[in-house]
JSON list of C-alpha atoms in Angstrom, two decimals:
[
{"chain": "A", "resi": 1452, "resn": "UNK", "atom": "CA", "xyz": [0.21, 0.43, 0.02]},
{"chain": "A", "resi": 1453, "resn": "UNK", "atom": "CA", "xyz": [2.91, 2.52, 1.05]},
{"chain": "A", "resi": 1454, "resn": "UNK", "atom": "CA", "xyz": [3.98, 1.71, -2.57]},
{"chain": "A", "resi": 1455, "resn": "UNK", "atom": "CA", "xyz": [1.14, 2.78, -4.04]},
{"chain": "A", "resi": 1456, "resn": "UNK", "atom": "CA", "xyz": [0.57, 6.04, -1.91]},
{"chain": "A", "resi": 1457, "resn": "UNK", "atom": "CA", "xyz": [4.18, 6.78, -3.19]},
{"chain": "A", "resi": 1458, "resn": "UNK", "atom": "CA", "xyz": [3.56, 6.15, -6.77]},
{"chain": "A", "resi": 1459, "resn": "UNK", "atom": "CA", "xyz": [1.14, 7.93, -7.17]},
{"chain": "A", "resi": 1460, "resn": "UNK", "atom": "CA", "xyz": [2.84, 10.62, -5.78]},
{"chain": "A", "resi": 1461, "resn": "UNK", "atom": "CA", "xyz": [5.63, 10.73, -8.05]},
{"chain": "A", "resi": 1462, "resn": "UNK", "atom": "CA", "xyz": [2.85, 10.50, -10.57]},
{"chain": "A", "resi": 1463, "resn": "UNK", "atom": "CA", "xyz": [1.11, 13.56, -9.50]},
{"chain": "A", "resi": 1464, "resn": "UNK", "atom": "CA", "xyz": [4.08, 15.33, -9.05]},
{"chain": "A", "resi": 1465, "resn": "UNK", "atom": "CA", "xyz": [4.94, 14.66, -12.16]},
{"chain": "A", "resi": 1466, "resn": "UNK", "atom": "CA", "xyz": [1.99, 15.97, -14.05]},
{"chain": "A", "resi": 1467, "resn": "UNK", "atom": "CA", "xyz": [2.28, 18.66, -11.83]},
{"chain": "A", "resi": 1468, "resn": "UNK", "atom": "CA", "xyz": [5.97, 20.08, -13.12]},
{"chain": "A", "resi": 1469, "resn": "UNK", "atom": "CA", "xyz": [4.54, 18.71, -16.71]},
{"chain": "A", "resi": 1470, "resn": "UNK", "atom": "CA", "xyz": [1.65, 21.55, -15.96]},
{"chain": "A", "resi": 1471, "resn": "UNK", "atom": "CA", "xyz": [3.82, 24.26, -14.74]},
{"chain": "A", "resi": 1472, "resn": "UNK", "atom": "CA", "xyz": [6.44, 24.19, -17.43]},
{"chain": "A", "resi": 1473, "resn": "UNK", "atom": "CA", "xyz": [3.63, 24.19, -19.99]},
{"chain": "A", "resi": 1474, "resn": "UNK", "atom": "CA", "xyz": [2.19, 26.95, -18.41]},
{"chain": "A", "resi": 1475, "resn": "UNK", "atom": "CA", "xyz": [5.53, 29.01, -18.31]},
{"chain": "A", "resi": 1476, "resn": "UNK", "atom": "CA", "xyz": [6.46, 28.32, -21.84]},
{"chain": "A", "resi": 1477, "resn": "UNK", "atom": "CA", "xyz": [3.33, 29.59, -23.06]},
{"chain": "A", "resi": 1478, "resn": "UNK", "atom": "CA", "xyz": [3.60, 32.60, -21.09]},
{"chain": "A", "resi": 1479, "resn": "UNK", "atom": "CA", "xyz": [6.65, 33.78, -22.45]},
{"chain": "A", "resi": 1480, "resn": "UNK", "atom": "CA", "xyz": [6.68, 32.05, -26.15]},
{"chain": "A", "resi": 1481, "resn": "UNK", "atom": "CA", "xyz": [3.04, 34.68, -26.34]},
{"chain": "A", "resi": 1482, "resn": "UNK", "atom": "CA", "xyz": [4.50, 37.26, -26.69]},
{"chain": "A", "resi": 1483, "resn": "UNK", "atom": "CA", "xyz": [6.99, 36.51, -29.56]},
{"chain": "A", "resi": 1484, "resn": "UNK", "atom": "CA", "xyz": [4.10, 34.95, -31.25]},
{"chain": "A", "resi": 1485, "resn": "UNK", "atom": "CA", "xyz": [1.66, 37.50, -31.05]},
{"chain": "A", "resi": 1486, "resn": "UNK", "atom": "CA", "xyz": [3.94, 40.17, -31.69]},
{"chain": "A", "resi": 1487, "resn": "UNK", "atom": "CA", "xyz": [5.10, 38.14, -34.94]},
{"chain": "A", "resi": 1488, "resn": "UNK", "atom": "CA", "xyz": [1.06, 37.54, -36.10]},
{"chain": "A", "resi": 1489, "resn": "UNK", "atom": "CA", "xyz": [1.49, 42.07, -36.14]},
{"chain": "A", "resi": 1490, "resn": "UNK", "atom": "CA", "xyz": [4.05, 42.02, -38.27]},
{"chain": "A", "resi": 1491, "resn": "UNK", "atom": "CA", "xyz": [2.97, 40.05, -40.86]},
{"chain": "A", "resi": 1492, "resn": "UNK", "atom": "CA", "xyz": [-0.46, 42.39, -40.43]},
{"chain": "A", "resi": 1493, "resn": "UNK", "atom": "CA", "xyz": [1.92, 44.97, -41.13]},
{"chain": "A", "resi": 1494, "resn": "UNK", "atom": "CA", "xyz": [3.68, 43.02, -44.26]},
{"chain": "A", "resi": 1495, "resn": "UNK", "atom": "CA", "xyz": [0.41, 42.24, -45.93]},
{"chain": "A", "resi": 1496, "resn": "UNK", "atom": "CA", "xyz": [0.07, 45.77, -45.92]},
{"chain": "A", "resi": 1497, "resn": "UNK", "atom": "CA", "xyz": [3.18, 46.87, -47.52]},
{"chain": "A", "resi": 1498, "resn": "UNK", "atom": "CA", "xyz": [3.78, 43.99, -50.10]},
{"chain": "A", "resi": 1499, "resn": "UNK", "atom": "CA", "xyz": [1.33, 45.81, -51.48]},
{"chain": "A", "resi": 1500, "resn": "UNK", "atom": "CA", "xyz": [2.08, 48.16, -54.40]},
{"chain": "A", "resi": 1501, "resn": "UNK", "atom": "CA", "xyz": [1.33, 51.87, -54.45]},
{"chain": "A", "resi": 1502, "resn": "UNK", "atom": "CA", "xyz": [-0.86, 53.73, -56.27]},
{"chain": "A", "resi": 1503, "resn": "UNK", "atom": "CA", "xyz": [0.94, 56.32, -58.56]},
{"chain": "A", "resi": 1504, "resn": "UNK", "atom": "CA", "xyz": [1.46, 59.86, -57.21]},
{"chain": "A", "resi": 1505, "resn": "UNK", "atom": "CA", "xyz": [1.92, 58.04, -53.74]},
{"chain": "A", "resi": 1506, "resn": "UNK", "atom": "CA", "xyz": [4.76, 57.90, -51.32]},
{"chain": "A", "resi": 1507, "resn": "UNK", "atom": "CA", "xyz": [5.91, 55.52, -48.40]},
{"chain": "A", "resi": 1508, "resn": "UNK", "atom": "CA", "xyz": [6.87, 56.80, -45.49]},
{"chain": "A", "resi": 1509, "resn": "UNK", "atom": "CA", "xyz": [6.72, 54.88, -42.76]},
{"chain": "A", "resi": 1510, "resn": "UNK", "atom": "CA", "xyz": [5.46, 51.93, -40.38]},
{"chain": "A", "resi": 1511, "resn": "UNK", "atom": "CA", "xyz": [4.37, 50.34, -37.49]},
{"chain": "A", "resi": 1512, "resn": "UNK", "atom": "CA", "xyz": [2.41, 47.48, -36.14]},
{"chain": "A", "resi": 1513, "resn": "UNK", "atom": "CA", "xyz": [1.97, 46.00, -32.23]},
{"chain": "A", "resi": 1514, "resn": "UNK", "atom": "CA", "xyz": [-0.50, 43.13, -30.42]},
{"chain": "A", "resi": 1515, "resn": "UNK", "atom": "CA", "xyz": [-1.86, 43.92, -27.58]},
{"chain": "A", "resi": 1516, "resn": "UNK", "atom": "CA", "xyz": [-5.65, 45.48, -26.49]},
{"chain": "A", "resi": 1517, "resn": "UNK", "atom": "CA", "xyz": [-5.63, 48.58, -28.84]},
{"chain": "A", "resi": 1518, "resn": "UNK", "atom": "CA", "xyz": [-9.74, 49.65, -29.17]},
{"chain": "A", "resi": 1519, "resn": "UNK", "atom": "CA", "xyz": [-12.72, 49.16, -26.99]},
{"chain": "A", "resi": 1520, "resn": "UNK", "atom": "CA", "xyz": [-13.03, 47.58, -23.73]},
{"chain": "A", "resi": 1521, "resn": "UNK", "atom": "CA", "xyz": [-12.52, 43.78, -22.26]},
{"chain": "A", "resi": 1522, "resn": "UNK", "atom": "CA", "xyz": [-10.33, 40.94, -22.52]},
{"chain": "A", "resi": 1523, "resn": "UNK", "atom": "CA", "xyz": [-8.32, 39.66, -25.94]},
{"chain": "A", "resi": 1524, "resn": "UNK", "atom": "CA", "xyz": [-5.77, 40.94, -28.26]},
{"chain": "A", "resi": 1525, "resn": "UNK", "atom": "CA", "xyz": [-5.53, 42.78, -31.41]},
{"chain": "A", "resi": 1526, "resn": "UNK", "atom": "CA", "xyz": [-2.91, 43.25, -34.08]},
{"chain": "A", "resi": 1527, "resn": "UNK", "atom": "CA", "xyz": [-2.52, 45.93, -35.79]},
{"chain": "A", "resi": 1528, "resn": "UNK", "atom": "CA", "xyz": [-0.25, 47.06, -38.86]},
{"chain": "A", "resi": 1529, "resn": "UNK", "atom": "CA", "xyz": [-0.31, 50.52, -40.71]},
{"chain": "A", "resi": 1530, "resn": "UNK", "atom": "CA", "xyz": [1.37, 52.67, -42.98]},
{"chain": "A", "resi": 1531, "resn": "UNK", "atom": "CA", "xyz": [1.81, 56.05, -43.35]},
{"chain": "A", "resi": 1532, "resn": "UNK", "atom": "CA", "xyz": [1.53, 57.44, -47.00]},
{"chain": "A", "resi": 1533, "resn": "UNK", "atom": "CA", "xyz": [1.67, 61.11, -48.90]},
{"chain": "A", "resi": 1534, "resn": "UNK", "atom": "CA", "xyz": [-0.43, 60.99, -52.32]},
{"chain": "A", "resi": 1535, "resn": "UNK", "atom": "CA", "xyz": [-1.19, 63.46, -54.67]},
{"chain": "A", "resi": 1536, "resn": "UNK", "atom": "CA", "xyz": [-4.48, 61.06, -54.58]},
{"chain": "A", "resi": 1537, "resn": "UNK", "atom": "CA", "xyz": [-7.82, 62.31, -53.00]},
{"chain": "A", "resi": 1538, "resn": "UNK", "atom": "CA", "xyz": [-8.92, 60.34, -49.90]},
{"chain": "A", "resi": 1539, "resn": "UNK", "atom": "CA", "xyz": [-11.67, 58.74, -51.47]},
{"chain": "A", "resi": 1540, "resn": "UNK", "atom": "CA", "xyz": [-9.36, 57.48, -54.46]},
{"chain": "A", "resi": 1541, "resn": "UNK", "atom": "CA", "xyz": [-7.13, 55.54, -52.29]},
{"chain": "A", "resi": 1542, "resn": "UNK", "atom": "CA", "xyz": [-10.15, 53.96, -50.84]},
{"chain": "A", "resi": 1543, "resn": "UNK", "atom": "CA", "xyz": [-11.02, 52.74, -53.68]},
{"chain": "A", "resi": 1544, "resn": "UNK", "atom": "CA", "xyz": [-7.22, 51.79, -54.60]},
{"chain": "A", "resi": 1545, "resn": "UNK", "atom": "CA", "xyz": [-7.08, 49.87, -51.28]},
{"chain": "A", "resi": 1546, "resn": "UNK", "atom": "CA", "xyz": [-10.42, 48.58, -51.52]},
{"chain": "A", "resi": 1547, "resn": "UNK", "atom": "CA", "xyz": [-9.15, 46.45, -53.99]},
{"chain": "A", "resi": 1548, "resn": "UNK", "atom": "CA", "xyz": [-6.66, 44.26, -51.72]},
{"chain": "A", "resi": 1549, "resn": "UNK", "atom": "CA", "xyz": [-9.10, 44.23, -48.87]},
{"chain": "A", "resi": 1550, "resn": "UNK", "atom": "CA", "xyz": [-11.03, 41.02, -48.61]},
{"chain": "A", "resi": 1551, "resn": "UNK", "atom": "CA", "xyz": [-12.59, 42.00, -45.40]},
{"chain": "A", "resi": 1552, "resn": "UNK", "atom": "CA", "xyz": [-13.69, 45.43, -43.59]},
{"chain": "A", "resi": 1553, "resn": "UNK", "atom": "CA", "xyz": [-11.04, 45.89, -41.11]},
{"chain": "A", "resi": 1554, "resn": "UNK", "atom": "CA", "xyz": [-8.02, 45.58, -43.48]},
{"chain": "A", "resi": 1555, "resn": "UNK", "atom": "CA", "xyz": [-7.05, 48.03, -45.71]},
{"chain": "A", "resi": 1556, "resn": "UNK", "atom": "CA", "xyz": [-8.93, 50.77, -44.35]},
{"chain": "A", "resi": 1557, "resn": "UNK", "atom": "CA", "xyz": [-7.73, 54.25, -45.24]},
{"chain": "A", "resi": 1558, "resn": "UNK", "atom": "CA", "xyz": [-7.98, 57.62, -43.10]},
{"chain": "A", "resi": 1559, "resn": "UNK", "atom": "CA", "xyz": [-6.37, 60.77, -43.48]},
{"chain": "A", "resi": 1560, "resn": "UNK", "atom": "CA", "xyz": [-3.62, 61.31, -41.46]},
{"chain": "A", "resi": 1561, "resn": "UNK", "atom": "CA", "xyz": [-2.61, 64.52, -39.46]},
{"chain": "A", "resi": 1562, "resn": "UNK", "atom": "CA", "xyz": [-0.15, 64.70, -36.48]},
{"chain": "A", "resi": 1563, "resn": "UNK", "atom": "CA", "xyz": [1.59, 61.53, -35.57]},
{"chain": "A", "resi": 1564, "resn": "UNK", "atom": "CA", "xyz": [-1.35, 60.36, -33.29]},
{"chain": "A", "resi": 1565, "resn": "UNK", "atom": "CA", "xyz": [-3.21, 57.45, -34.71]},
{"chain": "A", "resi": 1566, "resn": "UNK", "atom": "CA", "xyz": [-6.72, 58.15, -33.68]},
{"chain": "A", "resi": 1567, "resn": "UNK", "atom": "CA", "xyz": [-8.27, 54.07, -35.05]},
{"chain": "A", "resi": 1568, "resn": "UNK", "atom": "CA", "xyz": [-6.36, 52.86, -31.57]},
{"chain": "A", "resi": 1569, "resn": "UNK", "atom": "CA", "xyz": [-6.70, 53.55, -27.89]},
{"chain": "A", "resi": 1570, "resn": "UNK", "atom": "CA", "xyz": [-3.36, 53.48, -26.79]},
{"chain": "A", "resi": 1571, "resn": "UNK", "atom": "CA", "xyz": [-2.16, 56.87, -26.45]},
{"chain": "A", "resi": 1572, "resn": "UNK", "atom": "CA", "xyz": [1.84, 55.74, -26.87]},
{"chain": "A", "resi": 1573, "resn": "UNK", "atom": "CA", "xyz": [1.36, 54.40, -30.47]},
{"chain": "A", "resi": 1574, "resn": "UNK", "atom": "CA", "xyz": [2.40, 56.82, -33.08]},
{"chain": "A", "resi": 1575, "resn": "UNK", "atom": "CA", "xyz": [3.92, 57.51, -35.93]},
{"chain": "A", "resi": 1576, "resn": "UNK", "atom": "CA", "xyz": [7.79, 59.27, -36.41]},
{"chain": "A", "resi": 1577, "resn": "UNK", "atom": "CA", "xyz": [6.69, 61.33, -38.71]},
{"chain": "A", "resi": 1578, "resn": "UNK", "atom": "CA", "xyz": [4.50, 64.59, -37.74]},
{"chain": "A", "resi": 1579, "resn": "UNK", "atom": "CA", "xyz": [1.71, 64.23, -41.00]},
{"chain": "A", "resi": 1580, "resn": "UNK", "atom": "CA", "xyz": [1.05, 67.61, -41.71]},
{"chain": "A", "resi": 1581, "resn": "UNK", "atom": "CA", "xyz": [-1.29, 69.14, -44.38]},
{"chain": "A", "resi": 1582, "resn": "UNK", "atom": "CA", "xyz": [-4.00, 67.01, -46.23]},
{"chain": "A", "resi": 1583, "resn": "UNK", "atom": "CA", "xyz": [-2.11, 64.59, -48.26]},
{"chain": "A", "resi": 1584, "resn": "UNK", "atom": "CA", "xyz": [-0.81, 62.29, -45.53]},
{"chain": "A", "resi": 1585, "resn": "UNK", "atom": "CA", "xyz": [-3.19, 59.36, -45.24]},
{"chain": "A", "resi": 1586, "resn": "UNK", "atom": "CA", "xyz": [-2.75, 55.93, -42.93]},
{"chain": "A", "resi": 1587, "resn": "UNK", "atom": "CA", "xyz": [-3.64, 51.99, -44.22]},
{"chain": "A", "resi": 1588, "resn": "UNK", "atom": "CA", "xyz": [-4.11, 50.39, -41.40]},
{"chain": "A", "resi": 1589, "resn": "UNK", "atom": "CA", "xyz": [-5.78, 46.15, -40.96]},
{"chain": "A", "resi": 1590, "resn": "UNK", "atom": "CA", "xyz": [-6.36, 44.31, -38.09]},
{"chain": "A", "resi": 1591, "resn": "UNK", "atom": "CA", "xyz": [-5.33, 40.80, -38.15]},
{"chain": "A", "resi": 1592, "resn": "UNK", "atom": "CA", "xyz": [-5.88, 37.71, -36.11]},
{"chain": "A", "resi": 1593, "resn": "UNK", "atom": "CA", "xyz": [-4.61, 34.56, -34.49]},
{"chain": "A", "resi": 1594, "resn": "UNK", "atom": "CA", "xyz": [-6.28, 31.61, -33.78]},
{"chain": "A", "resi": 1595, "resn": "UNK", "atom": "CA", "xyz": [-4.20, 29.71, -31.80]},
{"chain": "A", "resi": 1596, "resn": "UNK", "atom": "CA", "xyz": [-4.21, 29.84, -27.68]},
{"chain": "A", "resi": 1597, "resn": "UNK", "atom": "CA", "xyz": [-0.54, 32.19, -28.09]},
{"chain": "A", "resi": 1598, "resn": "UNK", "atom": "CA", "xyz": [-3.28, 34.83, -27.34]},
{"chain": "A", "resi": 1599, "resn": "UNK", "atom": "CA", "xyz": [-4.67, 33.74, -24.50]},
{"chain": "A", "resi": 1600, "resn": "UNK", "atom": "CA", "xyz": [-1.80, 33.61, -22.90]},
{"chain": "A", "resi": 1601, "resn": "UNK", "atom": "CA", "xyz": [-0.23, 36.77, -23.58]},
{"chain": "A", "resi": 1602, "resn": "UNK", "atom": "CA", "xyz": [-0.92, 39.55, -20.10]},
{"chain": "A", "resi": 1603, "resn": "UNK", "atom": "CA", "xyz": [-0.91, 42.73, -22.95]},
{"chain": "A", "resi": 1604, "resn": "UNK", "atom": "CA", "xyz": [-4.20, 41.73, -23.87]},
{"chain": "A", "resi": 1605, "resn": "UNK", "atom": "CA", "xyz": [-6.30, 42.08, -20.09]}
]
């Protein structure tokens, strides 16, 4: 009977150890995986051809809780462009690349602050002055368990 109790305790201890190592693994790797998803969201934007009369200025991406209430990771990628085209022309151009309504969104950009997110620290380095600066952004998604273990989503 004593051998059975010792064996049960060893198995129980091994299971607890494996669970703790697994939790530690997910807590450590989740930010890297989620940052990668945000970079891929940005990469999809930067790979799109720019319309004529448009120049690329800069880009950024972030994985975190960026808008709204509640919990959950969000993946944001954005490019700042300067264009001779109008807002409507740019919106029509980029809508050809969007599969969903949250992809390739075009908005006028003034200053450095990004109005599409609630994060006060997420901003462009370039001061957008004038009517010819635009932000083009997309929201990405990650359908894995890693978004549940990233504390930035809470």
